[in-house]
CSV table of C-alpha atoms and ligand atoms in Angstrom, one decimal:
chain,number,residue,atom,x,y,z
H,100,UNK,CA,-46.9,71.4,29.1
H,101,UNK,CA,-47.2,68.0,28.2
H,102,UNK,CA,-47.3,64.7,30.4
H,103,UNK,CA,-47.8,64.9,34.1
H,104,UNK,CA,-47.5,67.5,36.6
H,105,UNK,CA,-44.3,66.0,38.6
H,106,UNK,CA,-42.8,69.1,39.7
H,107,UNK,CA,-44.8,72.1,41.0
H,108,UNK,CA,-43.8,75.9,42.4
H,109,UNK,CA,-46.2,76.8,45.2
H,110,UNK,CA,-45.8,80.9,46.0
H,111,UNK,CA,-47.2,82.5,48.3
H,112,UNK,CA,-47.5,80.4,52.2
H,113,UNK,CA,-49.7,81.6,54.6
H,114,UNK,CA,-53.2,80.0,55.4
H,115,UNK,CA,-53.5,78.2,52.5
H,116,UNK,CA,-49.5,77.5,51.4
H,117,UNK,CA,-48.2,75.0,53.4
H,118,UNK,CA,-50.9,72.4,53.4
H,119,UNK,CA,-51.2,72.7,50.4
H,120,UNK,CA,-47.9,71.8,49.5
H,121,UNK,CA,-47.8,69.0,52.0
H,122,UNK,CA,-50.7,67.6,50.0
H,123,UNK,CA,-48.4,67.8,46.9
H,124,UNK,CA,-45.7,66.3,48.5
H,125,UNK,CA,-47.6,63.3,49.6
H,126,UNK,CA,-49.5,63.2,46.2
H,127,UNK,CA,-46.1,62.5,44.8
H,128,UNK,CA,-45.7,66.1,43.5
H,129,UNK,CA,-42.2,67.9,44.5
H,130,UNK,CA,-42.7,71.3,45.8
H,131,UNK,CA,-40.6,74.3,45.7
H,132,UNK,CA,-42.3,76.9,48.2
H,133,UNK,CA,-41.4,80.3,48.8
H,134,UNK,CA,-42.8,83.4,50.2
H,135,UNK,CA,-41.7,87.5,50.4
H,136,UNK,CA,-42.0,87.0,54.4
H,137,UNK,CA,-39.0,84.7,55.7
H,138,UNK,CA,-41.7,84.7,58.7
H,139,UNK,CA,-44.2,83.0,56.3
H,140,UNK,CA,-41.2,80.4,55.1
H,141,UNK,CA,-40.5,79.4,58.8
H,142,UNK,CA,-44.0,78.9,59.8
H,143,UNK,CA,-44.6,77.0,56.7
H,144,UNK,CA,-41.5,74.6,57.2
H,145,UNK,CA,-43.3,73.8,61.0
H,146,UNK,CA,-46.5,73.3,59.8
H,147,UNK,CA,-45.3,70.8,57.3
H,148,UNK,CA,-44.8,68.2,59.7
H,149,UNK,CA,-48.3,69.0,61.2
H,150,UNK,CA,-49.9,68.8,57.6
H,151,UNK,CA,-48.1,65.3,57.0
H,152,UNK,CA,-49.7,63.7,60.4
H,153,UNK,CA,-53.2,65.0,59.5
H,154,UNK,CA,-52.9,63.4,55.9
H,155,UNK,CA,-51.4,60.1,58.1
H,156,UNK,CA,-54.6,60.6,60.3
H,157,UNK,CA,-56.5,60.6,57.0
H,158,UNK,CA,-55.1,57.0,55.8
H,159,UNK,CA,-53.4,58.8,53.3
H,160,UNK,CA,-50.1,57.4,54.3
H,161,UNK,CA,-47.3,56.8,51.7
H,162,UNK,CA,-43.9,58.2,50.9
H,163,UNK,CA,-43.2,62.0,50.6
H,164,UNK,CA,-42.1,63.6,47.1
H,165,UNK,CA,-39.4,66.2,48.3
H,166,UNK,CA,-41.0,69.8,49.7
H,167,UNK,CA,-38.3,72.8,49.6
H,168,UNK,CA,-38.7,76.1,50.7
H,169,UNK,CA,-36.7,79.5,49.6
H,170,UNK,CA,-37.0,82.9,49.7
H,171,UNK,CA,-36.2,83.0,45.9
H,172,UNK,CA,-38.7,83.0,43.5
H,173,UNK,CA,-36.4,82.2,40.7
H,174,UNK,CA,-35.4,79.4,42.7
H,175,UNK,CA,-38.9,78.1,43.3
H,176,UNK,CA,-40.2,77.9,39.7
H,177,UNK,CA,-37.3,76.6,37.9
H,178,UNK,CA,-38.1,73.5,36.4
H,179,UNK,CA,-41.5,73.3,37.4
H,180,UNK,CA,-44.7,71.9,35.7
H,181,UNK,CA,-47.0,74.2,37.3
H,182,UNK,CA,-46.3,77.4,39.3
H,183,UNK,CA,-49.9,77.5,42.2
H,184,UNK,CA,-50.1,80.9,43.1
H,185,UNK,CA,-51.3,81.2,46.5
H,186,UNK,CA,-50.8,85.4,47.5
H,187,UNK,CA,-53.7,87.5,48.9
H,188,UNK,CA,-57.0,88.3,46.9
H,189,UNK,CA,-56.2,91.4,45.0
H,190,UNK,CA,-56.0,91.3,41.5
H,191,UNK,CA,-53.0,94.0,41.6
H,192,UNK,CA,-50.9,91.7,43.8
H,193,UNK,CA,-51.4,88.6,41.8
H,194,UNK,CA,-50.8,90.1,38.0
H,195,UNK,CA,-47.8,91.9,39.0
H,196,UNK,CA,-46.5,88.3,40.1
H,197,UNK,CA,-47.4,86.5,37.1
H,198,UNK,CA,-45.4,89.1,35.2
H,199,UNK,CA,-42.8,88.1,37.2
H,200,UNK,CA,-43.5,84.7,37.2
H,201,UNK,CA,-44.0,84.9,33.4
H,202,UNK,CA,-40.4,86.5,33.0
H,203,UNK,CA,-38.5,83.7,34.6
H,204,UNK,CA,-39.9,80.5,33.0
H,205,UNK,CA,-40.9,78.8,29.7
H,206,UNK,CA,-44.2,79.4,27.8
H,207,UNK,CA,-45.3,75.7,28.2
H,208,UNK,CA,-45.3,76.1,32.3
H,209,UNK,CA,-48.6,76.0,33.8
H,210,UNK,CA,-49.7,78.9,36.2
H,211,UNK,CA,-52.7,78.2,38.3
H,212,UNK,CA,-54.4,80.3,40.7
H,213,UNK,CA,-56.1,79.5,44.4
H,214,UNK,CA,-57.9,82.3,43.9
H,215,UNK,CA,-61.2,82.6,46.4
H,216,UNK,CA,-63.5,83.9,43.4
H,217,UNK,CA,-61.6,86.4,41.1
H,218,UNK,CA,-62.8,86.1,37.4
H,219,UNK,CA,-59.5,83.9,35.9
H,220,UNK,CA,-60.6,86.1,32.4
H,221,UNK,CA,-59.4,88.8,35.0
H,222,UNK,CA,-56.5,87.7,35.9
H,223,UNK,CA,-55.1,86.3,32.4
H,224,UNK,CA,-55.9,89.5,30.6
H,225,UNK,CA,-51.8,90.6,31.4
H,226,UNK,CA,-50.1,87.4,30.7
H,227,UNK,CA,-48.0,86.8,27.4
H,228,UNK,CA,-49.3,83.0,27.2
H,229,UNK,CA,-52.8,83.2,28.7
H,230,UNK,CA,-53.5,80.0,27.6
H,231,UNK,CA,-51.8,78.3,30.3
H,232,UNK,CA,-53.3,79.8,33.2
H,233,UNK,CA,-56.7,78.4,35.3
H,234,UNK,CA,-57.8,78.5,38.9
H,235,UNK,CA,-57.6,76.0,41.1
H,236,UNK,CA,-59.5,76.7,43.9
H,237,UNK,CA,-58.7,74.5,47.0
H,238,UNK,CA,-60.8,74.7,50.2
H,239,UNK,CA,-59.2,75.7,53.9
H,240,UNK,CA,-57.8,73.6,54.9
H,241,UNK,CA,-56.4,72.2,51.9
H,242,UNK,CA,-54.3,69.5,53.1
H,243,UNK,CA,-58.1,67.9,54.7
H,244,UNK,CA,-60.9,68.9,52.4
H,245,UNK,CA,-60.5,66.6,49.2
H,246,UNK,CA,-62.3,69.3,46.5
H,247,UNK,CA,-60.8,71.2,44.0
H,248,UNK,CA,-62.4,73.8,41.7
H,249,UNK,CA,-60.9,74.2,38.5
H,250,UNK,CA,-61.7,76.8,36.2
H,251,UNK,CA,-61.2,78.0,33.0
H,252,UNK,CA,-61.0,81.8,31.9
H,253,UNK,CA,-61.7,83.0,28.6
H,254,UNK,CA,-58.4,82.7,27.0
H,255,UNK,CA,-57.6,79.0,28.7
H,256,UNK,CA,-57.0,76.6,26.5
H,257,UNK,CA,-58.7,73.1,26.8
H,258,UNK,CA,-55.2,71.3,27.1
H,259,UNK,CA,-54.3,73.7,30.4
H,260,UNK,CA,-57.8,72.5,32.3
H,261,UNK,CA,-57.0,68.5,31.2
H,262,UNK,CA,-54.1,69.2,33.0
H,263,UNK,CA,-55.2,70.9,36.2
H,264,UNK,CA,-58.2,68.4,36.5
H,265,UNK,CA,-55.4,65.7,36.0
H,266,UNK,CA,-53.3,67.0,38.9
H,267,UNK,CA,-56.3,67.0,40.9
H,268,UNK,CA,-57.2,63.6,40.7
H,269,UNK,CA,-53.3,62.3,40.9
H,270,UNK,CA,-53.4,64.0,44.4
H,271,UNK,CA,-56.2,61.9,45.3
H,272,UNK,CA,-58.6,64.9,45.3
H,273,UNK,CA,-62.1,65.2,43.4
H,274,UNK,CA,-61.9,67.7,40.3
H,275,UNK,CA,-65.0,69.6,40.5
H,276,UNK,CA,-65.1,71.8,37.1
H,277,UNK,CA,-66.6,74.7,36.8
H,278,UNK,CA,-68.1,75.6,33.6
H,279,UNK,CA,-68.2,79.1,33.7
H,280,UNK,CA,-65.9,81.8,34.6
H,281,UNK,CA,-68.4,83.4,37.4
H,282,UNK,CA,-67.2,85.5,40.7
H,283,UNK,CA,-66.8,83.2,43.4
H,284,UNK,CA,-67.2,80.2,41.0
H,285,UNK,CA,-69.4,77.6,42.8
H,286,UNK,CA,-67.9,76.8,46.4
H,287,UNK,CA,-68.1,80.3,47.2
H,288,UNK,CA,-70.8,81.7,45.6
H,289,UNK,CA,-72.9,79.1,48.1
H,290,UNK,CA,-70.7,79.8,51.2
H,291,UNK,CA,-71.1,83.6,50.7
H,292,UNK,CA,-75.1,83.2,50.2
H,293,UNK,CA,-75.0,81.4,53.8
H,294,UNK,CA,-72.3,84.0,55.3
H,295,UNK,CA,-74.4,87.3,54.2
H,296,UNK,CA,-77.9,85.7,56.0
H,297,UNK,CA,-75.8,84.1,58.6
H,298,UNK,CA,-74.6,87.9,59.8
H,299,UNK,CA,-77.3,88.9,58.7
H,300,UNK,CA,-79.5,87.2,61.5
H,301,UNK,CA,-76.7,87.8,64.2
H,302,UNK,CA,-77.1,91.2,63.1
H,303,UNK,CA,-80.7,92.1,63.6
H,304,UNK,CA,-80.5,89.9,67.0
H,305,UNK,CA,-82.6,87.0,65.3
H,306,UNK,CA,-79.8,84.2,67.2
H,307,UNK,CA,-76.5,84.3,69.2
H,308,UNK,CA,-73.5,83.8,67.1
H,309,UNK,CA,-72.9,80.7,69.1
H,310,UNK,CA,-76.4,79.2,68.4
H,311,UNK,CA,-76.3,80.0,65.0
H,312,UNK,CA,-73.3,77.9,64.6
H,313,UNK,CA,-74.8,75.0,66.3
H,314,UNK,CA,-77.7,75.7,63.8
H,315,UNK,CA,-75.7,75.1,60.9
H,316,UNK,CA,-72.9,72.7,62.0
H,317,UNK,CA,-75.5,70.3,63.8
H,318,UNK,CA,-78.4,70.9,60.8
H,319,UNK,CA,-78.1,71.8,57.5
H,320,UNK,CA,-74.2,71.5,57.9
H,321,UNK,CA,-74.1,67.9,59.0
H,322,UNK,CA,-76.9,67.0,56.6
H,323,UNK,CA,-74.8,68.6,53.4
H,324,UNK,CA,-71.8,66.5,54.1
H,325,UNK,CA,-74.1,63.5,53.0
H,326,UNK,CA,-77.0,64.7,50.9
H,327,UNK,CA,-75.8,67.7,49.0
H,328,UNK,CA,-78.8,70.6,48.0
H,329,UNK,CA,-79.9,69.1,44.5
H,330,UNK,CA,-80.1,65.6,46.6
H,331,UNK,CA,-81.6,67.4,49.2
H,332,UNK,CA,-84.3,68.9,47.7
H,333,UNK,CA,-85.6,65.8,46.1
H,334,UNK,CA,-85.5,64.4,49.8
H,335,UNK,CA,-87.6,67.6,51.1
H,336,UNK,CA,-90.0,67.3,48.8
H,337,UNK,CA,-90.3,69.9,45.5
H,338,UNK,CA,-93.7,71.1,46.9
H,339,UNK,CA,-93.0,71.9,50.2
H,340,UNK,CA,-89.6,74.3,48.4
H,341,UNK,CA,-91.8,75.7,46.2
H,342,UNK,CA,-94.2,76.5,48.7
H,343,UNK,CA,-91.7,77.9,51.4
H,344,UNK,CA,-89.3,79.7,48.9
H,345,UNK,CA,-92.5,81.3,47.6
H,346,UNK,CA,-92.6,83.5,51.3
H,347,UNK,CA,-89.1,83.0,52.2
H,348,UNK,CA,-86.9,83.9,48.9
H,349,UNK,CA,-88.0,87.9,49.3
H,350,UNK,CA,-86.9,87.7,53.0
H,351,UNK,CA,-83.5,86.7,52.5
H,352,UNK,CA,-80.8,89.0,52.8
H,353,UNK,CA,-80.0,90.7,49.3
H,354,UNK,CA,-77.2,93.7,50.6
H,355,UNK,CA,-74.9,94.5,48.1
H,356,UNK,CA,-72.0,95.7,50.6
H,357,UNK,CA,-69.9,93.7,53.4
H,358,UNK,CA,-72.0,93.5,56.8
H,359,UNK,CA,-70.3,96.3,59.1
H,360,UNK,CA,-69.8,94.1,62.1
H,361,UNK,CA,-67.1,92.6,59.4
H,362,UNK,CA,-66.1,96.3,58.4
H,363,UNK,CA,-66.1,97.5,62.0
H,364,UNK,CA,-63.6,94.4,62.8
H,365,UNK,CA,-61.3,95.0,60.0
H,366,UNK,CA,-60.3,98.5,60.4
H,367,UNK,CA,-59.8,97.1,64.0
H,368,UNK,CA,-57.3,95.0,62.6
H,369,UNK,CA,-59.2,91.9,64.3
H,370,UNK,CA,-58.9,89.3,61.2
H,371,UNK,CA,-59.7,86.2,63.0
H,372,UNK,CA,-57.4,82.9,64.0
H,373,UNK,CA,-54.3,84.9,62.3
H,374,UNK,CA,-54.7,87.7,64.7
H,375,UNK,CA,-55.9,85.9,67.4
H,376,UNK,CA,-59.0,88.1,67.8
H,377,UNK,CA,-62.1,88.1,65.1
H,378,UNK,CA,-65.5,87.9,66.0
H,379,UNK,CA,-64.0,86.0,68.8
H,380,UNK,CA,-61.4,86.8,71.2
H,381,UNK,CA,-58.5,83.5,71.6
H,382,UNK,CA,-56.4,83.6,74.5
H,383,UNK,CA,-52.7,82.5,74.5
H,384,UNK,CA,-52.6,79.0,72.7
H,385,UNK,CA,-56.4,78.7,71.8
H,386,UNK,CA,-55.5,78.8,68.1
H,387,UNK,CA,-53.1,76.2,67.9
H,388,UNK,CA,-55.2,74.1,70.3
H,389,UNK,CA,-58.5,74.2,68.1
H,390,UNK,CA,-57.0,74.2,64.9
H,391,UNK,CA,-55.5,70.8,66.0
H,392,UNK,CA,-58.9,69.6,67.8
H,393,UNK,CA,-61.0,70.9,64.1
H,394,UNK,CA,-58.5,69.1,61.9
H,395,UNK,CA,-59.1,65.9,64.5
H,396,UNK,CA,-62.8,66.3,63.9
H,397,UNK,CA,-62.8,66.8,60.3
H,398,UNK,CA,-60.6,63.9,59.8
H,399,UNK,CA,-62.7,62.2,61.9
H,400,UNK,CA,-65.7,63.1,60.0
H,401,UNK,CA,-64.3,62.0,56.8
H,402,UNK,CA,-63.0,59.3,57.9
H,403,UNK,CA,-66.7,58.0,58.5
H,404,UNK,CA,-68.1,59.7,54.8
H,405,UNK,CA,-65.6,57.6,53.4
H,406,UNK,CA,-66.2,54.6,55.0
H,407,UNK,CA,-62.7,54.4,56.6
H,408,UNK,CA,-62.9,54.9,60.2
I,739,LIG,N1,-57.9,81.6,53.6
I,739,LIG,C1,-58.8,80.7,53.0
I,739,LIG,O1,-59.7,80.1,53.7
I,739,LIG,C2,-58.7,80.5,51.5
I,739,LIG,C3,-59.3,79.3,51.0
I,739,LIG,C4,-59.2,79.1,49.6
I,739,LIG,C5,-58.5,80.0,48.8
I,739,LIG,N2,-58.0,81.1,49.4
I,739,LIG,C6,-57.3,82.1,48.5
I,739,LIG,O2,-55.9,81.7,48.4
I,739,LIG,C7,-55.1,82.8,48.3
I,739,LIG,C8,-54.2,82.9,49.5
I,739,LIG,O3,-55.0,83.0,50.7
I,739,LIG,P1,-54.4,82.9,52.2
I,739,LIG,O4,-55.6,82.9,53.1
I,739,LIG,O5,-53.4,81.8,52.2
I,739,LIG,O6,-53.6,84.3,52.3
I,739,LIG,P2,-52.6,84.9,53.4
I,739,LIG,O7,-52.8,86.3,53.4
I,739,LIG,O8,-52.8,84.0,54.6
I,739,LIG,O9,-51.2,84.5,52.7
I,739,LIG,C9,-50.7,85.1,51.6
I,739,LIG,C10,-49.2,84.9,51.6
I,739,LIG,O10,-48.7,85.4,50.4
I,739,LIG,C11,-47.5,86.1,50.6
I,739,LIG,N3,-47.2,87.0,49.5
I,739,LIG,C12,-47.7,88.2,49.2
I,739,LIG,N4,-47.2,88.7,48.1
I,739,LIG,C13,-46.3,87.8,47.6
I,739,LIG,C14,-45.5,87.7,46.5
I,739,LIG,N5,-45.5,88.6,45.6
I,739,LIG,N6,-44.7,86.6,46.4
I,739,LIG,C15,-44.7,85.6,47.3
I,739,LIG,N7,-45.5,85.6,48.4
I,739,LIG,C16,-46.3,86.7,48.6
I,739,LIG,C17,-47.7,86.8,52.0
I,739,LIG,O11,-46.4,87.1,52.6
I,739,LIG,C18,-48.5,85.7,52.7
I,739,LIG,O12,-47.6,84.8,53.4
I,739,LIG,C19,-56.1,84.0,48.2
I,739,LIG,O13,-56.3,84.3,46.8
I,739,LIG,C20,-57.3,83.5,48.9
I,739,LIG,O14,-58.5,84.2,48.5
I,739,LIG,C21,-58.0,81.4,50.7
I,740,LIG,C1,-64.6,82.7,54.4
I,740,LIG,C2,-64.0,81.9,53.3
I,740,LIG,N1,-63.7,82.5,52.2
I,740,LIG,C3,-63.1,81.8,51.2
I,740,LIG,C4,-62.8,80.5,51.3
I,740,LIG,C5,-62.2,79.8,50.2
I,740,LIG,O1,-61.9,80.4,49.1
I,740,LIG,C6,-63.0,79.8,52.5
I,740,LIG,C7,-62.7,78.4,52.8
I,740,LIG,O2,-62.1,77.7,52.0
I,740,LIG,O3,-63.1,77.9,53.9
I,740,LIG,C8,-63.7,80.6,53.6
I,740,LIG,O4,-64.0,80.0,54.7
């Protein structure tokens, strides 16, 4: 591929898909969506609207490249720049798509993947023309949080990550790239250190779930945003880490395997906000009503960061 991403498949639209592709759209990218659920494709097409106010909210105002959706895979990546592959995380799922994917277009065409933490070394290993493929690892939700990770995996070829951490900051987001090809990459590798303790404590009855959300959102959480933990370690002090780390690192959580409260809710079939019960229980129209009063408060909150609102 060569010149700018201007036209981009998006496959696969269920958390992450449609604000994602509204963020294209409004980046100036044209998106061609699609999806194996036609439920998926008609809940993307009504959250697009939704998406677009939140980027409106965001000051990130500005005409709309075009945003298609089709049940057609063919359809979707012809005459793209970059196919973003957005299906669930299993590396079975996602190679047997590239293949497909690989099958219907050119060798120059870009193939990313928003992959939560799979090796990309993994996930090229199948592909004809490895070279083009990378991750690029947005944050939920995607159409708010202005990060992307970009990663490289062993066979990618410098000219594929120029590209990718191009497309990133046309979109108005901040390339953040990774240098090596490690599970999780960064952003998750830190968020899955603070998940494992943070059911960890819950667990052993050290706080309330509640609590320990007000912990983190009101403390470290609201301090991050600002100072992130390099920063922040500086502004601590290096003796006082040294000194607490030298009691507190052997404490810390170290299992190997998922917590079983998240096991225990799985095989329940209780995912979260897409199932309307998780950890938490949400009545009839809870969901939609505070995933439209978080979006408000992240906005919001970035809105001040940025020295916009
Ligand atoms: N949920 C998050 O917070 C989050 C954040 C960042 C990255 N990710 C990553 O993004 C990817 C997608 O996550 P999600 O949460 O949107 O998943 P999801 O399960 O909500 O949606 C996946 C969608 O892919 C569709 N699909 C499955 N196989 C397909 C195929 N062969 N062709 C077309 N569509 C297909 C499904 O019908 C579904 O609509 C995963 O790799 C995930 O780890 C998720
Ligand atoms: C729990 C969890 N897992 C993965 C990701 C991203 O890959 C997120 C996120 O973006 O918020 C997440 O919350």
């Amino acid at each position: 591929m060569s010149g700018a991403v201007t036209r981009a498949a998006l496959v696969g639209l269920g958390t992450m898909g449609p604000g994602i592709a509204a963020a294209l759209g409004r980046g100036g990218v044209a998106v061609t969506a699609t999806d194996t659920l036609p439920t998926a494709l008609e809940r993307a097409e009504a959250m697009l609207p939704i998406a677009r106010g939140a980027l409106d909210a965001l000051g990130r105002t500005g005409e709309d490249a075009a945003v298609r959706f089709t049940p057609s895979l063919a359809e979707a990546v012809e005459g793209a720049d970059i196919v973003i592959e957005n299906v669930p995380e299993d590396v079975a799922i996602k190679t047997a798509l590239y293949g497909a994917i690989e099958a219907l277009v050119p060798p120059e065409t870009l193939i990313v993947s928003d992959t939560s933490g799979i090796p990309i070394s993994d996930l090229q290993v199948g592909l004809a023309h490895p070279e083009r493929m990378a991750g690029m690892h947005w944050s939920n939700p995607p159409h708010i949080v202005p990060m992307i990770e970009v990663i490289g995996g062993k066979a990618t070829a410098p000219a594929t990550l120029a590209a990718v951490s191009a497309l990133v900051s046309a979109i108005g987001y901040l390339p953040v790239r990774v240098k090596k090809d490690v599970p999780g990459f960064v952003e998750n590798r830190i968020l899955y250190a603070i998940m494992r303790e943070a059911l960890d404590l819950v667990d052993a009855g050290v706080v309330e779930a509640d609590a320990l959300d007000t912990c983190v959102s009101w403390g470290i959480g609201y301090k991050l945003a600002v100072v992130g933990p390099m920063a922040l370690l500086d502004m601590a002090g290096l003796d006082i880490y040294r000194s607490v780390a030298s009691f507190l690192n052997k404490e810390l959580s170290d299992r190997k395997d998922v917590a079983p409260l998240i096991e225990e809710r799985f095989a329940a079939g209780k995912l979260g906000l897409k199932t309307e019960e998780g950890l938490k229980a949400y009545a009839s129209g809870e969901v939609a009503r505070l995933t439209g009063e978080r979006a408000k408060r992240l906005i919001a909150v970035r809105r001040a960061l940025e020295g916009t609102a």
